[in-house]
JSON list of C-alpha atoms in Angstrom, two decimals:
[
{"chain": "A", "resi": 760, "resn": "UNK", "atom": "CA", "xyz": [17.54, 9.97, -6.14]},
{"chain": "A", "resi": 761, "resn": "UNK", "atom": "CA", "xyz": [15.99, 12.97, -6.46]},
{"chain": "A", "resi": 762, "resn": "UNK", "atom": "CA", "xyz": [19.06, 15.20, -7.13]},
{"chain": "A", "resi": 763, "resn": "UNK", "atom": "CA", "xyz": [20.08, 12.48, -9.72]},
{"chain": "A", "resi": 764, "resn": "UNK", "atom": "CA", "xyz": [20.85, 14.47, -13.07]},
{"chain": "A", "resi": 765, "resn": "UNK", "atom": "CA", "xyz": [18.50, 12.03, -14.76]},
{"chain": "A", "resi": 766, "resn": "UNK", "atom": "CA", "xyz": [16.20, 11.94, -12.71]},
{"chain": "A", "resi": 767, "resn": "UNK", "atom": "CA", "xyz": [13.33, 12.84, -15.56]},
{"chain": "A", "resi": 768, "resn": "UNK", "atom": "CA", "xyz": [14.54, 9.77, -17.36]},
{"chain": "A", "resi": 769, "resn": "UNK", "atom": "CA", "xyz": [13.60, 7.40, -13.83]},
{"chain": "A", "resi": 770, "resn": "UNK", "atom": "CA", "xyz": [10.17, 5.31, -13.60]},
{"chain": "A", "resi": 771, "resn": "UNK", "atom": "CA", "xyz": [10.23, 5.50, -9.93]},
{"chain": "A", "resi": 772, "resn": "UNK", "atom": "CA", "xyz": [11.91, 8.78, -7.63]},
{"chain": "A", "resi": 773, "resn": "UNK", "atom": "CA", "xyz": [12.41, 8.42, -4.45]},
{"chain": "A", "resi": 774, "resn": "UNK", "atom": "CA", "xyz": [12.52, 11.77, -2.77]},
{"chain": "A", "resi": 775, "resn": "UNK", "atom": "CA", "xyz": [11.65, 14.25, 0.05]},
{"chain": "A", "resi": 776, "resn": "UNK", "atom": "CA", "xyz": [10.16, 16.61, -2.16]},
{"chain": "A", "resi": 777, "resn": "UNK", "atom": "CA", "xyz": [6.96, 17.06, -3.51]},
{"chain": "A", "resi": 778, "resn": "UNK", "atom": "CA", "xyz": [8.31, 18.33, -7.31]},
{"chain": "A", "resi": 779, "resn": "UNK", "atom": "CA", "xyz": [7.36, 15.34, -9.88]},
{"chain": "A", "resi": 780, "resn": "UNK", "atom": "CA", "xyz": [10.87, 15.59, -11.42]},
{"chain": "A", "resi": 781, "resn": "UNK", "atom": "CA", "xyz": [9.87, 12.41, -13.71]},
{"chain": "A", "resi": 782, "resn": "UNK", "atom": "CA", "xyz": [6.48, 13.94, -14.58]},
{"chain": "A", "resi": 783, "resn": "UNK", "atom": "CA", "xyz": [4.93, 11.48, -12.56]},
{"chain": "A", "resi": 784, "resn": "UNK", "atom": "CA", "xyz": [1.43, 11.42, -12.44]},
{"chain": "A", "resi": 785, "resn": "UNK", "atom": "CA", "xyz": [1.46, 8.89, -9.18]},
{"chain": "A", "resi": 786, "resn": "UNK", "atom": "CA", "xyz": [2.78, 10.01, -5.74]},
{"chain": "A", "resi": 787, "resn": "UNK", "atom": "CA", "xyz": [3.09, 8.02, -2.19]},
{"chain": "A", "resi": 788, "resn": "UNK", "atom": "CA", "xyz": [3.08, 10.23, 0.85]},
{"chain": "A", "resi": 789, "resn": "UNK", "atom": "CA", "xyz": [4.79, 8.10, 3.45]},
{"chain": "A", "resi": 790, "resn": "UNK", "atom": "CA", "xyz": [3.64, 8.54, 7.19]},
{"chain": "A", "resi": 791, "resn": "UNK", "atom": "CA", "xyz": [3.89, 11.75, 8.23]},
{"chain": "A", "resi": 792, "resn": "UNK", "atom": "CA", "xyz": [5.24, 13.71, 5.21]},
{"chain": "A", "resi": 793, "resn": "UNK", "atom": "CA", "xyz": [3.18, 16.71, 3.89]},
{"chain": "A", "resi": 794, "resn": "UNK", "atom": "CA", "xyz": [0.54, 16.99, 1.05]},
{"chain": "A", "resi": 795, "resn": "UNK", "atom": "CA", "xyz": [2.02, 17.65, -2.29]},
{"chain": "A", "resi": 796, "resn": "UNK", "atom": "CA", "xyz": [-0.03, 19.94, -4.52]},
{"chain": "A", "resi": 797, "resn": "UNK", "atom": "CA", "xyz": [-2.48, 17.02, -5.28]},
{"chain": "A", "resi": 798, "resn": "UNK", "atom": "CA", "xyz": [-3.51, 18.51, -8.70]},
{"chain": "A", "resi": 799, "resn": "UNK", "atom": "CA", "xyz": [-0.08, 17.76, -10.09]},
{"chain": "A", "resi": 800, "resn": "UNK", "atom": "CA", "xyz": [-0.99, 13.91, -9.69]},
{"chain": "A", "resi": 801, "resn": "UNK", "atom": "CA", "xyz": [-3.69, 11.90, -10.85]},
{"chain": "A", "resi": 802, "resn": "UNK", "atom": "CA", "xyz": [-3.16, 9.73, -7.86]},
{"chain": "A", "resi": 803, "resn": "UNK", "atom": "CA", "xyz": [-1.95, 10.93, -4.36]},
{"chain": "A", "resi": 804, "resn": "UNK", "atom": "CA", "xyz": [-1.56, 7.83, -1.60]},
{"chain": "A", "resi": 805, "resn": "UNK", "atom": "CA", "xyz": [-1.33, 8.22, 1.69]},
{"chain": "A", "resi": 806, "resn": "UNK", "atom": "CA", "xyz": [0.75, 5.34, 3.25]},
{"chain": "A", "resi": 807, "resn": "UNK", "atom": "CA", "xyz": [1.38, 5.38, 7.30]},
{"chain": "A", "resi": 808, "resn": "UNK", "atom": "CA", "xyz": [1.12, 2.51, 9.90]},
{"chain": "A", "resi": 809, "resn": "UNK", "atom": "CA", "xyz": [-2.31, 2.14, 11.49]},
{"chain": "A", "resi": 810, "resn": "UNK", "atom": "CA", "xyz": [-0.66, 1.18, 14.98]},
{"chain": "A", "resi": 811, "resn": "UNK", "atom": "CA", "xyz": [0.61, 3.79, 15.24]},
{"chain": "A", "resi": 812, "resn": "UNK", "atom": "CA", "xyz": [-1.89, 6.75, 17.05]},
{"chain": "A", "resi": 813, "resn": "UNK", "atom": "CA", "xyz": [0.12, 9.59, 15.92]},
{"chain": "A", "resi": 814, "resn": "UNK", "atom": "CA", "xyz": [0.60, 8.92, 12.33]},
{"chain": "A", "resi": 815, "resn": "UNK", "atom": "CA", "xyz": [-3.23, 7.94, 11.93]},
{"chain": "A", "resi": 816, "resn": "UNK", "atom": "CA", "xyz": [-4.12, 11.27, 13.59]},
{"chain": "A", "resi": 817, "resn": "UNK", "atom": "CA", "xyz": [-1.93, 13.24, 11.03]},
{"chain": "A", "resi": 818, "resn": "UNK", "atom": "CA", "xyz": [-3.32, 10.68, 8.28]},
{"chain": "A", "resi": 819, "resn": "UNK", "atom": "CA", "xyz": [-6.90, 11.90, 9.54]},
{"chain": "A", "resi": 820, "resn": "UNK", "atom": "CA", "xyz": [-6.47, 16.03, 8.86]},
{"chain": "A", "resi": 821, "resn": "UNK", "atom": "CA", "xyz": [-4.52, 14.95, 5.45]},
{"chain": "A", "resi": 822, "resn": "UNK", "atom": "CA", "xyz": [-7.64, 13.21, 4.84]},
{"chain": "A", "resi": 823, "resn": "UNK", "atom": "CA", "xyz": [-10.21, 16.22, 6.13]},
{"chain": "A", "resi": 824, "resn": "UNK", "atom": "CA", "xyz": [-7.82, 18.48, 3.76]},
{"chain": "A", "resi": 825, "resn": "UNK", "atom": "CA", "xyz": [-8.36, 16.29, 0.72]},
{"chain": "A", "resi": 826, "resn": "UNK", "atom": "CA", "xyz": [-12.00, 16.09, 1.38]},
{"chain": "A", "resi": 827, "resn": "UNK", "atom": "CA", "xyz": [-12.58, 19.70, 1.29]},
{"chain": "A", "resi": 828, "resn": "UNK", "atom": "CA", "xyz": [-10.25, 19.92, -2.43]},
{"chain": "A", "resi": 829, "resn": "UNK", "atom": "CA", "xyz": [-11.97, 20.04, -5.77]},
{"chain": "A", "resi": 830, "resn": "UNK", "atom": "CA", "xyz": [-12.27, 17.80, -7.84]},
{"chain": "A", "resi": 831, "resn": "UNK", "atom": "CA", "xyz": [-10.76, 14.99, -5.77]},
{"chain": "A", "resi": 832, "resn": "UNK", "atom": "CA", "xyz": [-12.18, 11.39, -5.48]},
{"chain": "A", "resi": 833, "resn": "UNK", "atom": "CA", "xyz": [-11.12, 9.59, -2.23]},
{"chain": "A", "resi": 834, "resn": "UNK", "atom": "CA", "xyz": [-11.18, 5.93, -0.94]},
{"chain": "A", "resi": 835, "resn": "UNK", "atom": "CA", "xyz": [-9.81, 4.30, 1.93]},
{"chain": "A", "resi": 836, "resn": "UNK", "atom": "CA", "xyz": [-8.12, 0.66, 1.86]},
{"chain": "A", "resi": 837, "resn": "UNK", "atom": "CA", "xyz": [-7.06, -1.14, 4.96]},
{"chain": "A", "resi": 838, "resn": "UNK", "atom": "CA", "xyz": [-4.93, -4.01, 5.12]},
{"chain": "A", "resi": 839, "resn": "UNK", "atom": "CA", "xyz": [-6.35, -6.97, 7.00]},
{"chain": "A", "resi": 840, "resn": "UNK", "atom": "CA", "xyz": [-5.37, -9.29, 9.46]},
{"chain": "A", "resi": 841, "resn": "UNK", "atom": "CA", "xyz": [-4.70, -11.89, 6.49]},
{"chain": "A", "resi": 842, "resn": "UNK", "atom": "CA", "xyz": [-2.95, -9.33, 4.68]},
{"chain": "A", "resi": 843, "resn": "UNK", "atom": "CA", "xyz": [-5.85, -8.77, 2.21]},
{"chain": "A", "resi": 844, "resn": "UNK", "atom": "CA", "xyz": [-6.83, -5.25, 1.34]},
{"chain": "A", "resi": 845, "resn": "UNK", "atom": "CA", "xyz": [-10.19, -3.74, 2.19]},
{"chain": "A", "resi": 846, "resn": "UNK", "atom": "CA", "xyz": [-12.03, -0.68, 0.64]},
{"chain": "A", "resi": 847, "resn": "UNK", "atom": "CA", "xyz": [-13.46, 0.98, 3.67]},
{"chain": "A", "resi": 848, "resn": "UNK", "atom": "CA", "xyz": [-14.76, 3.27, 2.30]}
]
């Protein structure tokens, strides 16, 4: 937990905020959270379900915003059918 007093000593933080307590250098933005300061992370993923028309709109302008940052490299991967993984793009 985030508030944990060792919290820079955990692998994995589970949290509502977008402070890398651990360092972390990897970040997972769950549905409809906000951005976090993507040049604190080397890798920022956007997770949300794609059935769901509201959460792929705000997925969309998270998307648009990340496009127009410096210095950031994006691709898209959507789960399959099968449950395979696809790079759209």
């Amino acid at each position: 937990v985030a508030t944990d007093a060792w919290a820079d000593q955990q692998p994995i933080i589970i949290a509502a905020t977008d402070t890398a307590l651990n360092d972390a250098k990897t970040v997972m933005v769950m549905d409809d959270a906000p951005l976090p300061p993507v040049a604190d992370f080397d890798l920022v993923c956007l997770v949300f379900d794609g059935r769901n028309p509201l959460l792929v709109r705000h997925a969309r302008a998270q998307w648009a915003d990340l496009k127009n940052a410096a210095d950031v490299t994006l691709t898209y991967w959507q789960q399959q059918e099968n449950g395979q993984w696809h790079n759209k793009a």
